[in-house]
Amino acid sequence: MDNSMDDVWGSDSDIEIRKDDEEQLRSYDLRKLREIHAKRGYLDGIVSSKETNLQQGFNAGFPTGAQLGFQVGKIIGVLQGLKYKYGDEDEELKRDYELAKRELLISALLSKSIFTESFDLPNGHAAVDKWTDIVDKYSNKYNVIKN
Amino acid sequence: MSAMDFDELLNLEEQYYQEGFKEGQEQNLENNFLEGKQFGLQVGFQRFVLLGHMLGLCDFLESLNMASTNLTKNIATIRELIEGIDMSNDEEEVENLEKTIVKLKNKFRTILLLFQRQMKQAKKKPLTFDDIEDLSRVIGGEIKGFVEDEETTDAKTAQDQAQDW
């Protein structure tokens, strides 16, 4: 937000400073005037129509979230089943299951830092990809066929 | 002071105000969109994690070759139901999803009973539907505490799950 505030009243190019003192004073006054009224406008603008666009944003994010949740569910489902059945004799599987339960929490996966500024994932999701590979490994080991 | 009459000044004030207003409004729309998008990501995730979870468990259960036509049939039904789900957030779809989830849960409970019966012979503590649903809700951040068995209750896990959502 700081940057855009600068844009509003930090601009200076369109007011010509003349040699004449009076002109200089005038351009200073103009800048002041602009600062005051543009700021007033900005503040009114930023609280205007508060809810607009929330729904559009929601609809844009929902399918990506759904896809991620679905994938994560499949990962955790296979792991939970395998761990239940073979966990007693497969230490690595047991450990990975515990780790998955931590690394696949929504709070970790949807952390702001993983996304671009506009909340996109142009290169997929690293943690989900990693766990998909791990589950593939166990699926091969225990003959789980992915459908 | 040189010529700037009152009207001119007022016009200028209005012009500056409008410039600022437009900038503020655009910023507001952008903020709202992103706020909504972030929330949509979260809700989408939460709504679909259990579906994937059941599907993953179906894959696992099939690998056990339990030789039950009932089980095979029910798993096929579950796959079909899930395939029919659209991941958009249309009003109609949301309503559909609610109905489908109820059906899915019932089918899945039936499958789980068959599995539990087999596990009973192996003298294992049964894997219950509550275990499964709870895990989904922990992953989706809807509940924080989670006790499946002794080794998941260590402090580290509890701390991780205490994140604010």
PDB file of C-alpha atoms in Angstrom:
ATOM      1  CA  MET A   1       0.000   0.000   0.000  1.00  0.00           C
ATOM      2  CA  ASP A   2       2.897   2.327   0.734  1.00  0.00           C
ATOM      3  CA  ASN A   3       3.947   2.380  -2.877  1.00  0.00           C
ATOM      4  CA  SER A   4       0.574   3.340  -4.184  1.00  0.00           C
ATOM      5  CA  MET A   5       0.305   6.117  -1.635  1.00  0.00           C
ATOM      6  CA  ASP A   6       3.544   7.489  -3.023  1.00  0.00           C
ATOM      7  CA  ASP A   7       2.102   7.325  -6.482  1.00  0.00           C
ATOM      8  CA  VAL A   8      -0.818   9.417  -5.497  1.00  0.00           C
ATOM      9  CA  TRP A   9       0.846  12.418  -4.039  1.00  0.00           C
ATOM     10  CA  GLY A  10       4.477  11.875  -4.757  1.00  0.00           C
ATOM     11  CA  SER A  11       4.156  12.733  -8.420  1.00  0.00           C
ATOM     12  CA  ASP A  12       5.814  15.931  -9.470  1.00  0.00           C
ATOM     13  CA  SER A  13       6.334  15.902 -13.190  1.00  0.00           C
ATOM     14  CA  ASP A  14       3.247  17.803 -14.263  1.00  0.00           C
ATOM     15  CA  ILE A  15       3.901  20.904 -12.229  1.00  0.00           C
ATOM     16  CA  GLU A  16       6.474  23.116 -13.804  1.00  0.00           C
ATOM     17  CA  ILE A  17       8.743  25.014 -11.480  1.00  0.00           C
ATOM     18  CA  ARG A  18       9.566  28.418 -12.872  1.00  0.00           C
ATOM     19  CA  LYS A  19      12.402  30.711 -11.944  1.00  0.00           C
ATOM     20  CA  ASP A  20       9.999  33.232 -10.751  1.00  0.00           C
ATOM     21  CA  ASP A  21       9.542  33.021  -6.975  1.00  0.00           C
ATOM     22  CA  GLU A  22       5.887  33.664  -7.201  1.00  0.00           C
ATOM     23  CA  GLU A  23       5.466  30.843  -9.640  1.00  0.00           C
ATOM     24  CA  GLN A  24       7.449  28.607  -7.397  1.00  0.00           C
ATOM     25  CA  LEU A  25       5.246  29.473  -4.496  1.00  0.00           C
ATOM     26  CA  ARG A  26       2.249  28.799  -6.595  1.00  0.00           C
ATOM     27  CA  SER A  27       3.447  25.403  -7.682  1.00  0.00           C
ATOM     28  CA  TYR A  28       4.192  24.590  -4.072  1.00  0.00           C
ATOM     29  CA  ASP A  29       0.652  25.555  -3.161  1.00  0.00           C
ATOM     30  CA  LEU A  30      -0.669  23.430  -5.966  1.00  0.00           C
ATOM     31  CA  ARG A  31       1.281  20.471  -4.781  1.00  0.00           C
ATOM     32  CA  LYS A  32      -0.051  20.980  -1.300  1.00  0.00           C
ATOM     33  CA  LEU A  33      -3.553  21.272  -2.662  1.00  0.00           C
ATOM     34  CA  ARG A  34      -3.159  18.123  -4.644  1.00  0.00           C
ATOM     35  CA  GLU A  35      -1.732  16.252  -1.702  1.00  0.00           C
ATOM     36  CA  ILE A  36      -4.625  17.166   0.534  1.00  0.00           C
ATOM     37  CA  HIS A  37      -7.422  16.396  -1.878  1.00  0.00           C
ATOM     38  CA  ALA A  38      -5.927  13.342  -3.500  1.00  0.00           C
ATOM     39  CA  LYS A  39      -5.396  11.892  -0.068  1.00  0.00           C
ATOM     40  CA  ARG A  40      -8.972  12.590   0.896  1.00  0.00           C
ATOM     41  CA  GLY A  41     -10.110  10.921  -2.323  1.00  0.00           C
ATOM     42  CA  TYR A  42      -7.830   7.944  -1.815  1.00  0.00           C
ATOM     43  CA  LEU A  43      -9.139   7.282   1.663  1.00  0.00           C
ATOM     44  CA  ASP A  44     -12.729   7.512   0.480  1.00  0.00           C
ATOM     45  CA  GLY A  45     -11.906   5.283  -2.461  1.00  0.00           C
ATOM     46  CA  ILE A  46     -10.270   2.556  -0.482  1.00  0.00           C
ATOM     47  CA  VAL A  47     -13.268   2.085   1.812  1.00  0.00           C
ATOM     48  CA  SER A  48     -15.773   2.369  -1.036  1.00  0.00           C
ATOM     49  CA  SER A  49     -17.876  -0.679  -1.980  1.00  0.00           C
ATOM     50  CA  LYS A  50     -16.109  -2.884   0.529  1.00  0.00           C
ATOM     51  CA  GLU A  51     -17.461  -6.232  -0.580  1.00  0.00           C
ATOM     52  CA  THR A  52     -17.041  -5.886  -4.308  1.00  0.00           C
ATOM     53  CA  ASN A  53     -14.739  -8.473  -5.803  1.00  0.00           C
ATOM     54  CA  LEU A  54     -14.617 -10.677  -2.707  1.00  0.00           C
ATOM     55  CA  GLN A  55     -16.855 -13.251  -4.383  1.00  0.00           C
ATOM     56  CA  GLN A  56     -14.944 -13.136  -7.675  1.00  0.00           C
ATOM     57  CA  GLY A  57     -11.745 -13.689  -5.753  1.00  0.00           C
ATOM     58  CA  PHE A  58     -13.299 -16.555  -3.824  1.00  0.00           C
ATOM     59  CA  ASN A  59     -14.437 -18.247  -7.022  1.00  0.00           C
ATOM     60  CA  ALA A  60     -10.994 -17.819  -8.542  1.00  0.00           C
ATOM     61  CA  GLY A  61      -9.259 -19.421  -5.571  1.00  0.00           C
ATOM     62  CA  PHE A  62     -11.726 -22.201  -4.849  1.00  0.00           C
ATOM     63  CA  PRO A  63     -10.864 -24.666  -7.677  1.00  0.00           C
ATOM     64  CA  THR A  64      -7.129 -24.488  -6.939  1.00  0.00           C
ATOM     65  CA  GLY A  65      -7.789 -25.072  -3.261  1.00  0.00           C
ATOM     66  CA  ALA A  66     -10.160 -27.914  -4.074  1.00  0.00           C
ATOM     67  CA  GLN A  67      -7.592 -29.562  -6.333  1.00  0.00           C
ATOM     68  CA  LEU A  68      -4.883 -29.261  -3.685  1.00  0.00           C
ATOM     69  CA  GLY A  69      -7.129 -30.539  -0.903  1.00  0.00           C
ATOM     70  CA  PHE A  70      -8.186 -33.466  -3.059  1.00  0.00           C
ATOM     71  CA  GLN A  71      -4.594 -34.440  -3.859  1.00  0.00           C
ATOM     72  CA  VAL A  72      -3.521 -34.083  -0.253  1.00  0.00           C
ATOM     73  CA  GLY A  73      -6.478 -36.207   0.839  1.00  0.00           C
ATOM     74  CA  LYS A  74      -5.446 -38.991  -1.523  1.00  0.00           C
ATOM     75  CA  ILE A  75      -1.882 -38.885  -0.243  1.00  0.00           C
ATOM     76  CA  ILE A  76      -2.900 -39.009   3.388  1.00  0.00           C
ATOM     77  CA  GLY A  77      -5.525 -41.695   2.691  1.00  0.00           C
ATOM     78  CA  VAL A  78      -3.075 -44.122   1.115  1.00  0.00           C
ATOM     79  CA  LEU A  79      -0.510 -43.411   3.817  1.00  0.00           C
ATOM     80  CA  GLN A  80      -3.012 -43.827   6.633  1.00  0.00           C
ATOM     81  CA  GLY A  81      -4.161 -47.161   5.262  1.00  0.00           C
ATOM     82  CA  LEU A  82      -0.660 -48.473   4.657  1.00  0.00           C
ATOM     83  CA  LYS A  83       0.560 -47.268   8.029  1.00  0.00           C
ATOM     84  CA  TYR A  84      -2.369 -48.955   9.736  1.00  0.00           C
ATOM     85  CA  LYS A  85      -1.668 -52.236   7.988  1.00  0.00           C
ATOM     86  CA  TYR A  86       2.131 -52.303   7.768  1.00  0.00           C
ATOM     87  CA  GLY A  87       3.286 -49.606  10.205  1.00  0.00           C
ATOM     88  CA  ASP A  88       4.335 -52.073  12.875  1.00  0.00           C
ATOM     89  CA  GLU A  89       6.920 -53.690  10.655  1.00  0.00           C
ATOM     90  CA  ASP A  90       7.848 -50.726   8.411  1.00  0.00           C
ATOM     91  CA  GLU A  91       9.566 -48.051  10.516  1.00  0.00           C
ATOM     92  CA  GLU A  92      10.219 -45.769   7.549  1.00  0.00           C
ATOM     93  CA  LEU A  93       6.572 -45.835   6.563  1.00  0.00           C
ATOM     94  CA  LYS A  94       5.548 -45.004  10.103  1.00  0.00           C
ATOM     95  CA  ARG A  95       7.945 -42.062  10.208  1.00  0.00           C
ATOM     96  CA  ASP A  96       6.848 -40.754   6.830  1.00  0.00           C
ATOM     97  CA  TYR A  97       3.229 -40.939   7.874  1.00  0.00           C
ATOM     98  CA  GLU A  98       3.924 -38.821  10.936  1.00  0.00           C
ATOM     99  CA  LEU A  99       5.929 -36.367   8.864  1.00  0.00           C
ATOM    100  CA  ALA A 100       3.205 -36.155   6.229  1.00  0.00           C
ATOM    101  CA  LYS A 101       0.665 -35.260   8.888  1.00  0.00           C
ATOM    102  CA  ARG A 102       2.770 -32.255   9.765  1.00  0.00           C
ATOM    103  CA  GLU A 103       3.947 -31.157   6.326  1.00  0.00           C
ATOM    104  CA  LEU A 104       0.536 -31.497   4.717  1.00  0.00           C
ATOM    105  CA  LEU A 105      -1.371 -29.346   7.171  1.00  0.00           C
ATOM    106  CA  ILE A 106      -3.362 -26.635   5.445  1.00  0.00           C
ATOM    107  CA  SER A 107      -1.488 -23.966   7.399  1.00  0.00           C
ATOM    108  CA  ALA A 108       1.788 -25.157   5.877  1.00  0.00           C
ATOM    109  CA  LEU A 109       0.504 -25.793   2.357  1.00  0.00           C
ATOM    110  CA  LEU A 110      -1.450 -22.584   1.906  1.00  0.00           C
ATOM    111  CA  SER A 111       1.153 -20.385   3.523  1.00  0.00           C
ATOM    112  CA  LYS A 112       1.351 -17.049   1.737  1.00  0.00           C
ATOM    113  CA  SER A 113       5.029 -17.427   0.909  1.00  0.00           C
ATOM    114  CA  ILE A 114       4.381 -20.437  -1.341  1.00  0.00           C
ATOM    115  CA  PHE A 115       2.201 -18.439  -3.708  1.00  0.00           C
ATOM    116  CA  THR A 116       2.899 -15.552  -6.027  1.00  0.00           C
ATOM    117  CA  GLU A 117       1.701 -12.131  -5.011  1.00  0.00           C
ATOM    118  CA  SER A 118      -1.571 -12.779  -6.819  1.00  0.00           C
ATOM    119  CA  PHE A 119      -1.987 -16.147  -5.033  1.00  0.00           C
ATOM    120  CA  ASP A 120      -1.136 -18.335  -7.965  1.00  0.00           C
ATOM    121  CA  LEU A 121       0.997 -21.459  -8.233  1.00  0.00           C
ATOM    122  CA  PRO A 122       2.619 -21.196 -11.661  1.00  0.00           C
ATOM    123  CA  ASN A 123       4.965 -24.123 -10.986  1.00  0.00           C
ATOM    124  CA  GLY A 124       2.706 -26.423  -9.008  1.00  0.00           C
ATOM    125  CA  HIS A 125       3.079 -27.099  -5.320  1.00  0.00           C
ATOM    126  CA  ALA A 126       6.479 -28.416  -4.226  1.00  0.00           C
ATOM    127  CA  ALA A 127       5.354 -30.080  -0.988  1.00  0.00           C
ATOM    128  CA  VAL A 128       2.377 -31.789  -2.626  1.00  0.00           C
ATOM    129  CA  ASP A 129       4.592 -32.995  -5.486  1.00  0.00           C
ATOM    130  CA  LYS A 130       7.139 -34.310  -3.028  1.00  0.00           C
ATOM    131  CA  TRP A 131       4.534 -36.305  -1.103  1.00  0.00           C
ATOM    132  CA  THR A 132       2.957 -37.582  -4.293  1.00  0.00           C
ATOM    133  CA  ASP A 133       6.339 -39.110  -5.152  1.00  0.00           C
ATOM    134  CA  ILE A 134       6.740 -40.587  -1.677  1.00  0.00           C
ATOM    135  CA  VAL A 135       3.294 -42.161  -1.846  1.00  0.00           C
ATOM    136  CA  ASP A 136       4.107 -43.549  -5.302  1.00  0.00           C
ATOM    137  CA  LYS A 137       7.104 -45.250  -3.773  1.00  0.00           C
ATOM    138  CA  TYR A 138       5.009 -46.938  -1.081  1.00  0.00           C
ATOM    139  CA  SER A 139       2.282 -47.738  -3.571  1.00  0.00           C
ATOM    140  CA  ASN A 140       4.794 -49.679  -5.637  1.00  0.00           C
ATOM    141  CA  LYS A 141       6.103 -51.438  -2.583  1.00  0.00           C
ATOM    142  CA  TYR A 142       2.684 -52.561  -1.378  1.00  0.00           C
ATOM    143  CA  ASN A 143       0.970 -52.951  -4.753  1.00  0.00           C
ATOM    144  CA  VAL A 144      -1.483 -50.120  -4.344  1.00  0.00           C
ATOM    145  CA  ILE A 145      -2.893 -49.178  -7.711  1.00  0.00           C
ATOM    146  CA  LYS A 146      -3.709 -45.507  -8.040  1.00  0.00           C
ATOM    147  CA  ASN A 147      -7.073 -44.870  -9.579  1.00  0.00           C
TER     148      ASN A 147
ATOM    149  CA  MET B   1      -0.702  36.311  -6.346  1.00  0.00           C
ATOM    150  CA  SER B   2      -1.487  35.694  -9.935  1.00  0.00           C
ATOM    151  CA  ALA B   3      -4.711  34.735 -11.489  1.00  0.00           C
ATOM    152  CA  MET B   4      -6.415  31.739 -10.124  1.00  0.00           C
ATOM    153  CA  ASP B   5     -10.004  32.422  -9.464  1.00  0.00           C
ATOM    154  CA  PHE B   6     -12.196  30.618  -7.022  1.00  0.00           C
ATOM    155  CA  ASP B   7     -13.923  28.352  -9.548  1.00  0.00           C
ATOM    156  CA  GLU B   8     -10.648  27.251 -10.960  1.00  0.00           C
ATOM    157  CA  LEU B   9      -9.447  26.321  -7.522  1.00  0.00           C
ATOM    158  CA  LEU B  10     -12.564  24.346  -6.737  1.00  0.00           C
ATOM    159  CA  ASN B  11     -12.272  22.453 -10.007  1.00  0.00           C
ATOM    160  CA  LEU B  12      -8.727  21.599  -9.193  1.00  0.00           C
ATOM    161  CA  GLU B  13      -9.667  20.344  -5.756  1.00  0.00           C
ATOM    162  CA  GLU B  14     -12.333  18.153  -7.287  1.00  0.00           C
ATOM    163  CA  GLN B  15      -9.958  16.866  -9.919  1.00  0.00           C
ATOM    164  CA  TYR B  16      -7.342  15.932  -7.333  1.00  0.00           C
ATOM    165  CA  TYR B  17      -9.966  14.306  -5.164  1.00  0.00           C
ATOM    166  CA  GLN B  18     -11.200  12.201  -8.084  1.00  0.00           C
ATOM    167  CA  GLU B  19      -7.670  11.141  -8.946  1.00  0.00           C
ATOM    168  CA  GLY B  20      -7.134   9.968  -5.407  1.00  0.00           C
ATOM    169  CA  PHE B  21     -10.526   8.317  -5.233  1.00  0.00           C
ATOM    170  CA  LYS B  22      -9.894   6.291  -8.362  1.00  0.00           C
ATOM    171  CA  GLU B  23      -6.545   5.114  -7.097  1.00  0.00           C
ATOM    172  CA  GLY B  24      -8.011   4.154  -3.730  1.00  0.00           C
ATOM    173  CA  GLN B  25     -10.903   2.349  -5.312  1.00  0.00           C
ATOM    174  CA  GLU B  26      -8.638   0.318  -7.562  1.00  0.00           C
ATOM    175  CA  GLN B  27      -6.472  -0.646  -4.642  1.00  0.00           C
ATOM    176  CA  ASN B  28      -9.555  -1.627  -2.695  1.00  0.00           C
ATOM    177  CA  LEU B  29     -10.842  -3.848  -5.488  1.00  0.00           C
ATOM    178  CA  GLU B  30      -7.473  -5.525  -5.810  1.00  0.00           C
ATOM    179  CA  ASN B  31      -7.254  -6.098  -2.049  1.00  0.00           C
ATOM    180  CA  ASN B  32     -10.749  -7.537  -1.978  1.00  0.00           C
ATOM    181  CA  PHE B  33     -10.075  -9.863  -4.857  1.00  0.00           C
ATOM    182  CA  LEU B  34      -6.947 -11.253  -3.232  1.00  0.00           C
ATOM    183  CA  GLU B  35      -8.615 -11.556   0.141  1.00  0.00           C
ATOM    184  CA  GLY B  36     -11.427 -13.518  -1.486  1.00  0.00           C
ATOM    185  CA  LYS B  37      -8.995 -15.655  -3.426  1.00  0.00           C
ATOM    186  CA  GLN B  38      -7.094 -16.613  -0.313  1.00  0.00           C
ATOM    187  CA  PHE B  39     -10.329 -17.546   1.427  1.00  0.00           C
ATOM    188  CA  GLY B  40     -11.475 -19.508  -1.626  1.00  0.00           C
ATOM    189  CA  LEU B  41      -8.249 -21.515  -1.596  1.00  0.00           C
ATOM    190  CA  GLN B  42      -8.818 -22.387   2.028  1.00  0.00           C
ATOM    191  CA  VAL B  43     -12.465 -23.361   1.707  1.00  0.00           C
ATOM    192  CA  GLY B  44     -11.838 -25.346  -1.484  1.00  0.00           C
ATOM    193  CA  PHE B  45      -9.085 -27.258   0.243  1.00  0.00           C
ATOM    194  CA  GLN B  46     -11.210 -27.989   3.297  1.00  0.00           C
ATOM    195  CA  ARG B  47     -14.159 -29.110   1.256  1.00  0.00           C
ATOM    196  CA  PHE B  48     -12.213 -31.613  -0.836  1.00  0.00           C
ATOM    197  CA  VAL B  49      -9.686 -33.118   1.511  1.00  0.00           C
ATOM    198  CA  LEU B  50     -12.056 -35.775   2.883  1.00  0.00           C
ATOM    199  CA  LEU B  51     -13.094 -36.787  -0.644  1.00  0.00           C
ATOM    200  CA  GLY B  52      -9.505 -37.416  -1.639  1.00  0.00           C
ATOM    201  CA  HIS B  53      -8.929 -39.105   1.680  1.00  0.00           C
ATOM    202  CA  MET B  54     -11.686 -41.636   1.079  1.00  0.00           C
ATOM    203  CA  LEU B  55     -10.423 -42.251  -2.442  1.00  0.00           C
ATOM    204  CA  GLY B  56      -6.874 -42.857  -1.199  1.00  0.00           C
ATOM    205  CA  LEU B  57      -8.180 -45.339   1.342  1.00  0.00           C
ATOM    206  CA  CYS B  58     -10.177 -47.077  -1.391  1.00  0.00           C
ATOM    207  CA  ASP B  59      -6.959 -47.545  -3.368  1.00  0.00           C
ATOM    208  CA  PHE B  60      -5.359 -48.989  -0.269  1.00  0.00           C
ATOM    209  CA  LEU B  61      -8.273 -51.305   0.521  1.00  0.00           C
ATOM    210  CA  GLU B  62      -8.328 -52.648  -3.020  1.00  0.00           C
ATOM    211  CA  SER B  63      -4.646 -53.540  -2.734  1.00  0.00           C
ATOM    212  CA  LEU B  64      -5.556 -55.961   0.043  1.00  0.00           C
ATOM    213  CA  ASN B  65      -7.534 -58.154  -2.359  1.00  0.00           C
ATOM    214  CA  MET B  66     -10.156 -58.941   0.217  1.00  0.00           C
ATOM    215  CA  ALA B  67     -12.227 -60.926  -2.254  1.00  0.00           C
ATOM    216  CA  SER B  68     -15.584 -59.401  -1.526  1.00  0.00           C
ATOM    217  CA  THR B  69     -17.929 -58.468  -4.334  1.00  0.00           C
ATOM    218  CA  ASN B  70     -19.719 -56.177  -1.935  1.00  0.00           C
ATOM    219  CA  LEU B  71     -16.525 -54.257  -1.296  1.00  0.00           C
ATOM    220  CA  THR B  72     -15.620 -54.031  -4.968  1.00  0.00           C
ATOM    221  CA  LYS B  73     -19.089 -52.790  -5.790  1.00  0.00           C
ATOM    222  CA  ASN B  74     -19.073 -50.157  -3.089  1.00  0.00           C
ATOM    223  CA  ILE B  75     -15.645 -48.886  -4.043  1.00  0.00           C
ATOM    224  CA  ALA B  76     -16.773 -48.574  -7.654  1.00  0.00           C
ATOM    225  CA  THR B  77     -19.783 -46.554  -6.492  1.00  0.00           C
ATOM    226  CA  ILE B  78     -17.571 -44.263  -4.434  1.00  0.00           C
ATOM    227  CA  ARG B  79     -15.276 -43.627  -7.414  1.00  0.00           C
ATOM    228  CA  GLU B  80     -18.248 -42.891  -9.612  1.00  0.00           C
ATOM    229  CA  LEU B  81     -19.741 -40.452  -7.133  1.00  0.00           C
ATOM    230  CA  ILE B  82     -16.451 -38.612  -6.709  1.00  0.00           C
ATOM    231  CA  GLU B  83     -15.823 -38.450 -10.444  1.00  0.00           C
ATOM    232  CA  GLY B  84     -19.164 -36.727 -10.860  1.00  0.00           C
ATOM    233  CA  ILE B  85     -18.154 -33.854  -8.612  1.00  0.00           C
ATOM    234  CA  ASP B  86     -17.293 -30.538 -10.159  1.00  0.00           C
ATOM    235  CA  MET B  87     -14.655 -28.465  -8.423  1.00  0.00           C
ATOM    236  CA  SER B  88     -16.155 -25.095  -9.211  1.00  0.00           C
ATOM    237  CA  ASN B  89     -18.059 -23.106  -6.657  1.00  0.00           C
ATOM    238  CA  ASP B  90     -21.359 -22.750  -8.515  1.00  0.00           C
ATOM    239  CA  GLU B  91     -24.368 -22.662  -6.267  1.00  0.00           C
ATOM    240  CA  GLU B  92     -25.777 -25.753  -7.886  1.00  0.00           C
ATOM    241  CA  GLU B  93     -22.525 -27.632  -7.456  1.00  0.00           C
ATOM    242  CA  VAL B  94     -22.261 -26.730  -3.787  1.00  0.00           C
ATOM    243  CA  GLU B  95     -25.721 -28.153  -3.172  1.00  0.00           C
ATOM    244  CA  ASN B  96     -24.852 -31.280  -5.152  1.00  0.00           C
ATOM    245  CA  LEU B  97     -21.663 -31.705  -3.203  1.00  0.00           C
ATOM    246  CA  GLU B  98     -23.435 -31.679   0.142  1.00  0.00           C
ATOM    247  CA  LYS B  99     -25.782 -34.444  -0.986  1.00  0.00           C
ATOM    248  CA  THR B 100     -23.011 -36.485  -2.547  1.00  0.00           C
ATOM    249  CA  ILE B 101     -20.864 -36.277   0.557  1.00  0.00           C
ATOM    250  CA  VAL B 102     -23.632 -37.764   2.699  1.00  0.00           C
ATOM    251  CA  LYS B 103     -23.979 -40.667   0.259  1.00  0.00           C
ATOM    252  CA  LEU B 104     -20.226 -41.125   0.085  1.00  0.00           C
ATOM    253  CA  LYS B 105     -19.819 -41.241   3.835  1.00  0.00           C
ATOM    254  CA  ASN B 106     -22.472 -43.932   4.136  1.00  0.00           C
ATOM    255  CA  LYS B 107     -20.916 -46.045   1.412  1.00  0.00           C
ATOM    256  CA  PHE B 108     -17.543 -45.605   2.959  1.00  0.00           C
ATOM    257  CA  ARG B 109     -18.715 -46.672   6.405  1.00  0.00           C
ATOM    258  CA  THR B 110     -20.004 -49.893   4.845  1.00  0.00           C
ATOM    259  CA  ILE B 111     -16.639 -50.571   3.269  1.00  0.00           C
ATOM    260  CA  LEU B 112     -14.886 -49.874   6.505  1.00  0.00           C
ATOM    261  CA  LEU B 113     -17.052 -52.392   8.354  1.00  0.00           C
ATOM    262  CA  LEU B 114     -15.917 -55.123   5.975  1.00  0.00           C
ATOM    263  CA  PHE B 115     -12.320 -54.108   6.537  1.00  0.00           C
ATOM    264  CA  GLN B 116     -12.764 -53.984  10.309  1.00  0.00           C
ATOM    265  CA  ARG B 117     -14.192 -57.473  10.336  1.00  0.00           C
ATOM    266  CA  GLN B 118     -11.050 -58.746   8.680  1.00  0.00           C
ATOM    267  CA  MET B 119      -8.787 -56.807  10.984  1.00  0.00           C
ATOM    268  CA  LYS B 120     -10.568 -58.178  14.004  1.00  0.00           C
ATOM    269  CA  GLN B 121      -9.280 -61.591  13.060  1.00  0.00           C
ATOM    270  CA  ALA B 122      -5.800 -60.094  13.007  1.00  0.00           C
ATOM    271  CA  LYS B 123      -6.416 -58.714  16.516  1.00  0.00           C
ATOM    272  CA  LYS B 124      -5.828 -55.118  15.478  1.00  0.00           C
ATOM    273  CA  LYS B 125      -7.476 -52.054  16.876  1.00  0.00           C
ATOM    274  CA  PRO B 126     -10.022 -51.088  14.231  1.00  0.00           C
ATOM    275  CA  LEU B 127      -9.539 -48.109  11.948  1.00  0.00           C
ATOM    276  CA  THR B 128     -12.764 -46.196  12.432  1.00  0.00           C
ATOM    277  CA  PHE B 129     -14.522 -43.622  10.309  1.00  0.00           C
ATOM    278  CA  ASP B 130     -13.954 -41.131  13.104  1.00  0.00           C
ATOM    279  CA  ASP B 131     -10.193 -41.700  12.854  1.00  0.00           C
ATOM    280  CA  ILE B 132     -10.412 -40.888   9.174  1.00  0.00           C
ATOM    281  CA  GLU B 133     -12.689 -37.896   9.418  1.00  0.00           C
ATOM    282  CA  ASP B 134     -10.685 -36.449  12.297  1.00  0.00           C
ATOM    283  CA  LEU B 135      -7.465 -36.711  10.322  1.00  0.00           C
ATOM    284  CA  SER B 136      -9.062 -34.905   7.397  1.00  0.00           C
ATOM    285  CA  ARG B 137     -10.250 -32.169   9.676  1.00  0.00           C
ATOM    286  CA  VAL B 138      -6.834 -31.777  11.261  1.00  0.00           C
ATOM    287  CA  ILE B 139      -5.203 -31.545   7.824  1.00  0.00           C
ATOM    288  CA  GLY B 140      -7.842 -29.004   6.816  1.00  0.00           C
ATOM    289  CA  GLY B 141      -7.221 -26.987   9.979  1.00  0.00           C
ATOM    290  CA  GLU B 142     -10.780 -27.403  11.226  1.00  0.00           C
ATOM    291  CA  ILE B 143      -9.796 -29.103  14.458  1.00  0.00           C
ATOM    292  CA  LYS B 144      -6.494 -28.875  16.225  1.00  0.00           C
ATOM    293  CA  GLY B 145      -6.126 -31.757  18.622  1.00  0.00           C
ATOM    294  CA  PHE B 146      -5.720 -35.185  17.182  1.00  0.00           C
ATOM    295  CA  VAL B 147      -5.157 -38.507  18.878  1.00  0.00           C
ATOM    296  CA  GLU B 148      -4.989 -41.516  16.654  1.00  0.00           C
ATOM    297  CA  ASP B 149      -2.580 -43.604  18.619  1.00  0.00           C
ATOM    298  CA  GLU B 150       0.128 -43.178  21.182  1.00  0.00           C
ATOM    299  CA  GLU B 151       2.889 -41.833  18.954  1.00  0.00           C
ATOM    300  CA  THR B 152       0.951 -38.928  17.496  1.00  0.00           C
ATOM    301  CA  THR B 153       0.386 -37.248  20.805  1.00  0.00           C
ATOM    302  CA  ASP B 154       3.885 -35.858  21.291  1.00  0.00           C
ATOM    303  CA  ALA B 155       4.301 -32.199  22.054  1.00  0.00           C
ATOM    304  CA  LYS B 156       5.825 -31.314  18.698  1.00  0.00           C
ATOM    305  CA  THR B 157       2.688 -32.279  16.842  1.00  0.00           C
ATOM    306  CA  ALA B 158       0.461 -30.406  19.214  1.00  0.00           C
ATOM    307  CA  GLN B 159       2.529 -27.296  18.734  1.00  0.00           C
ATOM    308  CA  ASP B 160       2.381 -27.529  14.964  1.00  0.00           C
ATOM    309  CA  GLN B 161      -1.343 -27.946  15.082  1.00  0.00           C
ATOM    310  CA  ALA B 162      -1.822 -24.903  17.242  1.00  0.00           C
ATOM    311  CA  GLN B 163      -1.350 -22.626  14.248  1.00  0.00           C
ATOM    312  CA  ASP B 164      -4.045 -20.116  13.833  1.00  0.00           C
ATOM    313  CA  TRP B 165      -6.476 -20.623  10.971  1.00  0.00           C
TER     314      TRP B 165
END
